[in-house]
């Protein structure tokens, strides 16, 4: 089946909308309250504080060469959404500066930093969810990963640390603590928006009661399961290994059932970032219907 490589108009709309939300937080919370931002956007705040250069101008000067570099290494199509995000962000940064607005939070730096992270994270999350970015830091990190084998998240963390250290040229150490709070909140909201409020747990179960456990999961929890064939390294015994993706409420019911039927079962729970399956989100699935028709 051919892969659809066409650009999506809806993605462009959400990227522009997300960039506008992030720019709102950037201008009215980060800039207005001298809170350092992470990523290359943070460098534009350094330029504003030390040299009084408009962040929208600095943003284009910093990011456009990186975009050209990205086109060379990653191709034009891969950079279209990135260019859209960057152009939109710094356009809205310029636009919002033309309309002075004071968000009165009683000069509470903690509340300001939390609001900056929440609103900025909402905008950034929308951009990332639809394939865009709001800065060239991702391009630098990807190049470091390709050329030097540095993991992408480590490269991004290194860039953020560098920007935060440079930001100490215009903010105090106590102010930096509020910037770290905003950065942490930003990361959490971005993750939440990217996953769409998604909450799932992957579960692996090794038990002598695999059939009974599978029946409970399918008929009572309404989830499909997959059997993996396992073998004990010491005992040499073959066993059915159950793999299933569960909602968080399902996990509680499964734990209670396992306590009754096989307290000695080996069970591993882990977070799942995303599941592509229509059956996972259907409540009371086909297994329930089968049970009722018996």
CSV table of C-alpha atoms in Angstrom, one decimal:
chain,number,residue,atom,x,y,z
A,1,UNK,CA,0.0,0.0,0.0
A,2,UNK,CA,1.6,3.3,-1.0
A,3,UNK,CA,2.4,5.9,1.7
A,4,UNK,CA,0.6,9.2,1.5
A,5,UNK,CA,3.4,11.8,1.5
A,6,UNK,CA,1.1,14.8,0.8
A,7,UNK,CA,1.3,17.7,3.1
A,8,UNK,CA,-1.8,18.2,5.3
A,9,UNK,CA,-3.6,21.5,5.3
A,10,UNK,CA,-5.0,20.8,8.8
A,11,UNK,CA,-1.4,20.3,10.1
A,12,UNK,CA,-0.5,23.8,8.8
A,13,UNK,CA,-3.5,25.3,10.5
A,14,UNK,CA,-2.7,23.7,13.9
A,15,UNK,CA,1.0,24.6,13.6
A,16,UNK,CA,0.2,28.2,13.0
A,17,UNK,CA,-2.4,28.2,15.8
A,18,UNK,CA,0.1,26.5,18.2
A,19,UNK,CA,2.8,29.0,17.3
A,20,UNK,CA,0.4,31.9,18.1
A,21,UNK,CA,-0.3,30.4,21.5
A,22,UNK,CA,3.4,29.9,22.3
A,23,UNK,CA,4.1,33.5,21.1
A,24,UNK,CA,1.4,34.8,23.4
A,25,UNK,CA,3.1,33.1,26.4
A,26,UNK,CA,6.6,34.2,25.1
A,27,UNK,CA,5.7,37.9,24.9
A,28,UNK,CA,3.3,38.3,27.8
A,29,UNK,CA,4.8,35.9,30.4
A,30,UNK,CA,8.5,35.2,29.5
A,31,UNK,CA,9.5,38.6,28.1
A,32,UNK,CA,7.3,40.7,30.4
A,33,UNK,CA,8.5,39.0,33.6
A,34,UNK,CA,12.2,38.3,32.5
A,35,UNK,CA,11.8,34.5,32.7
A,36,UNK,CA,14.4,32.7,30.7
A,37,UNK,CA,13.0,30.3,28.0
A,38,UNK,CA,14.6,27.1,26.9
A,39,UNK,CA,15.7,26.3,23.4
A,40,UNK,CA,16.9,28.9,20.9
A,41,UNK,CA,13.9,31.1,21.8
A,42,UNK,CA,15.8,31.7,25.1
A,43,UNK,CA,18.7,33.1,23.1
A,44,UNK,CA,16.4,35.7,21.6
A,45,UNK,CA,15.5,36.9,25.1
A,46,UNK,CA,19.3,37.2,25.9
A,47,UNK,CA,19.6,39.4,22.8
A,48,UNK,CA,16.6,41.5,23.9
A,49,UNK,CA,17.9,42.0,27.5
A,50,UNK,CA,21.6,42.7,26.6
A,51,UNK,CA,21.4,44.4,23.2
A,52,UNK,CA,17.7,45.5,23.0
A,53,UNK,CA,17.3,43.5,19.7
A,54,UNK,CA,13.7,42.5,18.9
A,55,UNK,CA,13.3,38.8,19.5
A,56,UNK,CA,11.5,38.4,16.2
A,57,UNK,CA,14.5,39.6,14.3
A,58,UNK,CA,17.0,37.6,16.4
A,59,UNK,CA,14.7,34.5,16.0
A,60,UNK,CA,14.9,34.7,12.2
A,61,UNK,CA,18.6,35.4,12.1
A,62,UNK,CA,19.3,32.4,14.3
A,63,UNK,CA,16.9,29.9,12.8
A,64,UNK,CA,16.9,30.6,9.1
A,65,UNK,CA,20.6,29.4,8.6
A,66,UNK,CA,19.7,26.3,10.6
A,67,UNK,CA,16.7,25.7,8.4
A,68,UNK,CA,18.9,25.9,5.3
A,69,UNK,CA,21.2,23.4,6.8
A,70,UNK,CA,18.3,21.2,7.6
A,71,UNK,CA,17.1,21.3,4.0
A,72,UNK,CA,20.5,20.2,2.9
A,73,UNK,CA,20.7,17.2,5.2
A,74,UNK,CA,17.0,16.2,5.7
A,75,UNK,CA,15.3,17.3,2.5
A,76,UNK,CA,12.9,20.0,1.6
A,77,UNK,CA,9.7,18.2,2.4
A,78,UNK,CA,10.9,17.4,5.9
A,79,UNK,CA,11.5,21.0,6.6
A,80,UNK,CA,8.2,22.5,5.3
A,81,UNK,CA,6.4,22.2,8.7
A,82,UNK,CA,9.5,23.4,10.5
A,83,UNK,CA,9.7,26.5,8.4
A,84,UNK,CA,6.0,27.1,9.0
A,85,UNK,CA,6.4,26.8,12.7
A,86,UNK,CA,9.4,29.2,12.9
A,87,UNK,CA,8.0,31.8,10.5
A,88,UNK,CA,4.6,31.8,12.4
A,89,UNK,CA,6.2,32.0,15.8
A,90,UNK,CA,8.3,35.0,15.2
A,91,UNK,CA,5.6,36.8,13.2
A,92,UNK,CA,3.3,36.5,16.2
A,93,UNK,CA,6.0,37.5,18.6
A,94,UNK,CA,6.4,40.7,16.6
A,95,UNK,CA,2.6,41.1,16.3
A,96,UNK,CA,1.9,40.7,20.0
A,97,UNK,CA,4.6,43.3,20.9
A,98,UNK,CA,2.5,45.8,19.0
A,99,UNK,CA,-0.3,45.4,21.5
A,100,UNK,CA,0.9,45.9,25.0
A,101,UNK,CA,-0.9,43.8,27.5
A,102,UNK,CA,-0.4,43.4,31.2
A,103,UNK,CA,-1.4,40.0,32.7
A,104,UNK,CA,-1.9,40.9,36.3
A,105,UNK,CA,-0.9,38.0,38.5
A,106,UNK,CA,0.0,40.1,41.6
A,107,UNK,CA,3.7,39.8,40.8
A,108,UNK,CA,3.7,36.2,42.0
A,109,UNK,CA,6.7,34.8,40.2
A,110,UNK,CA,5.6,31.2,40.9
A,111,UNK,CA,2.2,31.7,39.3
A,112,UNK,CA,3.8,33.5,36.4
A,113,UNK,CA,6.3,30.7,35.7
A,114,UNK,CA,3.6,28.1,35.9
A,115,UNK,CA,1.3,30.0,33.5
A,116,UNK,CA,4.2,30.6,31.1
A,117,UNK,CA,5.0,26.8,31.1
A,118,UNK,CA,1.3,25.8,30.7
A,119,UNK,CA,0.4,28.2,27.9
A,120,UNK,CA,3.7,27.8,26.2
A,121,UNK,CA,3.5,24.0,26.5
A,122,UNK,CA,0.0,24.1,25.0
A,123,UNK,CA,1.2,26.0,22.0
A,124,UNK,CA,4.4,24.0,21.6
A,125,UNK,CA,2.5,20.7,22.0
A,126,UNK,CA,0.1,21.6,19.1
A,127,UNK,CA,3.0,22.5,16.9
A,128,UNK,CA,4.9,19.2,17.7
A,129,UNK,CA,1.8,17.1,17.5
A,130,UNK,CA,1.3,18.2,13.9
A,131,UNK,CA,4.9,17.7,12.7
A,132,UNK,CA,6.3,21.2,13.2
A,133,UNK,CA,8.9,22.8,15.5
A,134,UNK,CA,9.2,26.3,16.9
A,135,UNK,CA,13.0,26.5,16.8
A,136,UNK,CA,16.1,25.2,15.1
A,137,UNK,CA,17.4,23.4,18.3
A,138,UNK,CA,15.8,20.2,16.9
A,139,UNK,CA,17.9,20.6,13.7
A,140,UNK,CA,21.1,21.0,15.7
A,141,UNK,CA,20.2,18.0,17.9
A,142,UNK,CA,19.5,15.9,14.9
A,143,UNK,CA,22.8,16.8,13.3
A,144,UNK,CA,24.7,16.0,16.5
A,145,UNK,CA,22.9,12.6,16.6
A,146,UNK,CA,23.7,11.8,13.0
A,147,UNK,CA,27.4,13.0,13.0
A,148,UNK,CA,28.5,12.2,16.6
A,149,UNK,CA,26.0,9.5,17.7
A,150,UNK,CA,24.7,11.6,20.6
A,151,UNK,CA,21.2,10.7,21.5
A,152,UNK,CA,18.6,13.3,20.4
A,153,UNK,CA,17.2,13.9,23.9
A,154,UNK,CA,20.7,14.3,25.3
A,155,UNK,CA,21.6,16.8,22.6
A,156,UNK,CA,18.4,18.8,23.3
A,157,UNK,CA,19.1,18.8,27.0
A,158,UNK,CA,22.6,20.0,26.3
A,159,UNK,CA,21.3,22.9,24.2
A,160,UNK,CA,18.8,23.8,26.9
A,161,UNK,CA,21.5,23.8,29.6
A,162,UNK,CA,23.7,26.0,27.5
A,163,UNK,CA,20.9,28.5,26.9
A,164,UNK,CA,20.0,28.6,30.6
A,165,UNK,CA,23.6,29.3,31.5
A,166,UNK,CA,23.9,32.1,29.0
A,167,UNK,CA,20.6,33.5,30.4
A,168,UNK,CA,22.4,34.1,33.7
A,169,UNK,CA,23.9,37.1,32.0
A,170,UNK,CA,20.7,39.0,32.5
A,171,UNK,CA,18.7,37.2,35.3
A,172,UNK,CA,19.7,36.3,38.8
A,173,UNK,CA,20.0,32.8,40.2
A,174,UNK,CA,16.6,32.9,42.0
A,175,UNK,CA,15.0,34.0,38.8
A,176,UNK,CA,16.6,31.0,37.1
A,177,UNK,CA,14.8,28.7,39.5
A,178,UNK,CA,11.5,30.1,38.3
A,179,UNK,CA,12.7,29.6,34.7
A,180,UNK,CA,13.4,25.9,35.5
A,181,UNK,CA,9.9,25.6,36.9
A,182,UNK,CA,8.5,27.1,33.7
A,183,UNK,CA,10.7,24.8,31.6
A,184,UNK,CA,9.5,21.7,33.6
A,185,UNK,CA,5.9,22.6,33.3
A,186,UNK,CA,6.3,23.4,29.6
A,187,UNK,CA,7.8,19.9,29.0
A,188,UNK,CA,4.9,18.2,30.9
A,189,UNK,CA,2.2,20.0,29.0
A,190,UNK,CA,3.9,19.4,25.6
A,191,UNK,CA,4.0,15.7,26.4
A,192,UNK,CA,0.3,15.7,27.4
A,193,UNK,CA,-0.8,17.6,24.3
A,194,UNK,CA,1.3,15.4,22.0
A,195,UNK,CA,-0.3,12.3,23.5
A,196,UNK,CA,-3.8,13.8,23.6
A,197,UNK,CA,-4.4,13.1,27.2
A,198,UNK,CA,-3.6,9.5,26.4
A,199,UNK,CA,-3.2,7.0,29.3
A,200,UNK,CA,-2.3,3.4,28.7
A,201,UNK,CA,-0.2,0.7,30.3
A,202,UNK,CA,1.5,-2.1,28.5
A,203,UNK,CA,1.3,-5.4,30.4
A,204,UNK,CA,3.3,-8.6,30.1
A,205,UNK,CA,2.1,-11.6,32.2
A,206,UNK,CA,3.8,-15.0,32.6
A,207,UNK,CA,1.5,-17.4,34.5
A,208,UNK,CA,0.5,-21.1,34.6
A,209,UNK,CA,-3.1,-19.8,34.4
A,210,UNK,CA,-2.7,-18.0,31.0
A,211,UNK,CA,-6.0,-19.2,29.6
A,212,UNK,CA,-8.1,-18.1,32.6
A,213,UNK,CA,-6.3,-14.7,32.7
A,214,UNK,CA,-6.8,-14.2,28.9
A,215,UNK,CA,-10.5,-15.0,29.2
A,216,UNK,CA,-10.9,-12.4,32.0
A,217,UNK,CA,-9.1,-9.7,30.1
A,218,UNK,CA,-11.1,-10.3,26.9
A,219,UNK,CA,-14.5,-10.9,28.4
A,220,UNK,CA,-14.4,-8.6,31.5
A,221,UNK,CA,-12.1,-5.9,30.5
A,222,UNK,CA,-12.9,-6.0,26.8
A,223,UNK,CA,-9.3,-5.9,25.6
A,224,UNK,CA,-7.6,-8.0,22.9
A,225,UNK,CA,-4.5,-9.9,23.9
A,226,UNK,CA,-1.5,-11.4,22.1
A,227,UNK,CA,0.2,-14.7,23.1
A,228,UNK,CA,4.0,-14.7,22.9
A,229,UNK,CA,5.8,-18.0,23.2
A,230,UNK,CA,8.3,-18.0,26.1
A,231,UNK,CA,10.7,-20.5,27.6
A,232,UNK,CA,12.2,-20.4,31.1
A,233,UNK,CA,16.0,-20.1,30.9
A,234,UNK,CA,16.5,-22.2,34.0
A,235,UNK,CA,13.6,-24.6,33.9
A,236,UNK,CA,13.4,-25.0,30.1
A,237,UNK,CA,9.6,-25.0,30.4
A,238,UNK,CA,7.6,-23.4,27.6
A,239,UNK,CA,4.9,-21.0,28.6
A,240,UNK,CA,2.4,-18.7,27.0
A,241,UNK,CA,3.3,-15.0,27.7
A,242,UNK,CA,0.4,-12.6,27.6
A,243,UNK,CA,0.9,-9.1,26.1
A,244,UNK,CA,-2.0,-6.6,26.5
A,245,UNK,CA,-2.5,-2.9,26.4
A,246,UNK,CA,-4.8,-1.7,29.2
A,247,UNK,CA,-6.4,1.6,30.4
A,248,UNK,CA,-5.3,2.6,33.9
A,249,UNK,CA,-8.7,1.6,35.4
A,250,UNK,CA,-8.3,-1.8,33.8
A,251,UNK,CA,-4.9,-2.3,35.5
A,252,UNK,CA,-6.6,-2.1,39.0
A,253,UNK,CA,-9.2,-4.7,38.0
A,254,UNK,CA,-6.5,-7.0,36.6
A,255,UNK,CA,-4.3,-6.7,39.7
A,256,UNK,CA,-7.3,-7.7,41.9
A,257,UNK,CA,-8.0,-10.7,39.6
A,258,UNK,CA,-4.4,-11.9,39.6
A,259,UNK,CA,-4.3,-11.8,43.4
A,260,UNK,CA,-7.1,-14.3,43.4
A,261,UNK,CA,-6.2,-16.7,40.6
A,262,UNK,CA,-2.3,-16.6,40.6
A,263,UNK,CA,-0.5,-14.5,43.2
A,264,UNK,CA,2.8,-15.9,41.9
A,265,UNK,CA,2.4,-14.7,38.3
A,266,UNK,CA,5.1,-12.6,36.9
A,267,UNK,CA,3.6,-9.3,35.8
A,268,UNK,CA,5.3,-6.3,34.3
A,269,UNK,CA,3.5,-2.9,33.8
A,270,UNK,CA,5.0,-0.1,31.7
A,271,UNK,CA,3.8,3.2,30.2
A,272,UNK,CA,2.8,3.2,26.6
A,273,UNK,CA,3.2,6.5,24.7
A,274,UNK,CA,0.8,5.7,21.9
A,275,UNK,CA,-1.3,2.9,20.5
A,276,UNK,CA,-2.6,2.7,16.9
A,277,UNK,CA,-5.6,0.4,17.2
A,278,UNK,CA,-9.3,1.3,16.9
A,279,UNK,CA,-10.2,-1.6,19.2
A,280,UNK,CA,-8.2,-0.2,22.1
A,281,UNK,CA,-10.4,2.9,22.4
A,282,UNK,CA,-13.7,1.1,21.9
A,283,UNK,CA,-15.4,0.6,25.3
A,284,UNK,CA,-17.1,-2.8,25.7
A,285,UNK,CA,-15.6,-4.3,22.7
A,286,UNK,CA,-16.5,-7.3,20.5
A,287,UNK,CA,-15.4,-9.7,23.3
A,288,UNK,CA,-18.3,-8.4,25.5
A,289,UNK,CA,-20.7,-8.9,22.6
A,290,UNK,CA,-19.5,-12.4,22.1
A,291,UNK,CA,-20.0,-13.2,25.8
A,292,UNK,CA,-23.6,-11.8,25.7
A,293,UNK,CA,-24.6,-13.9,22.7
A,294,UNK,CA,-23.5,-17.2,24.2
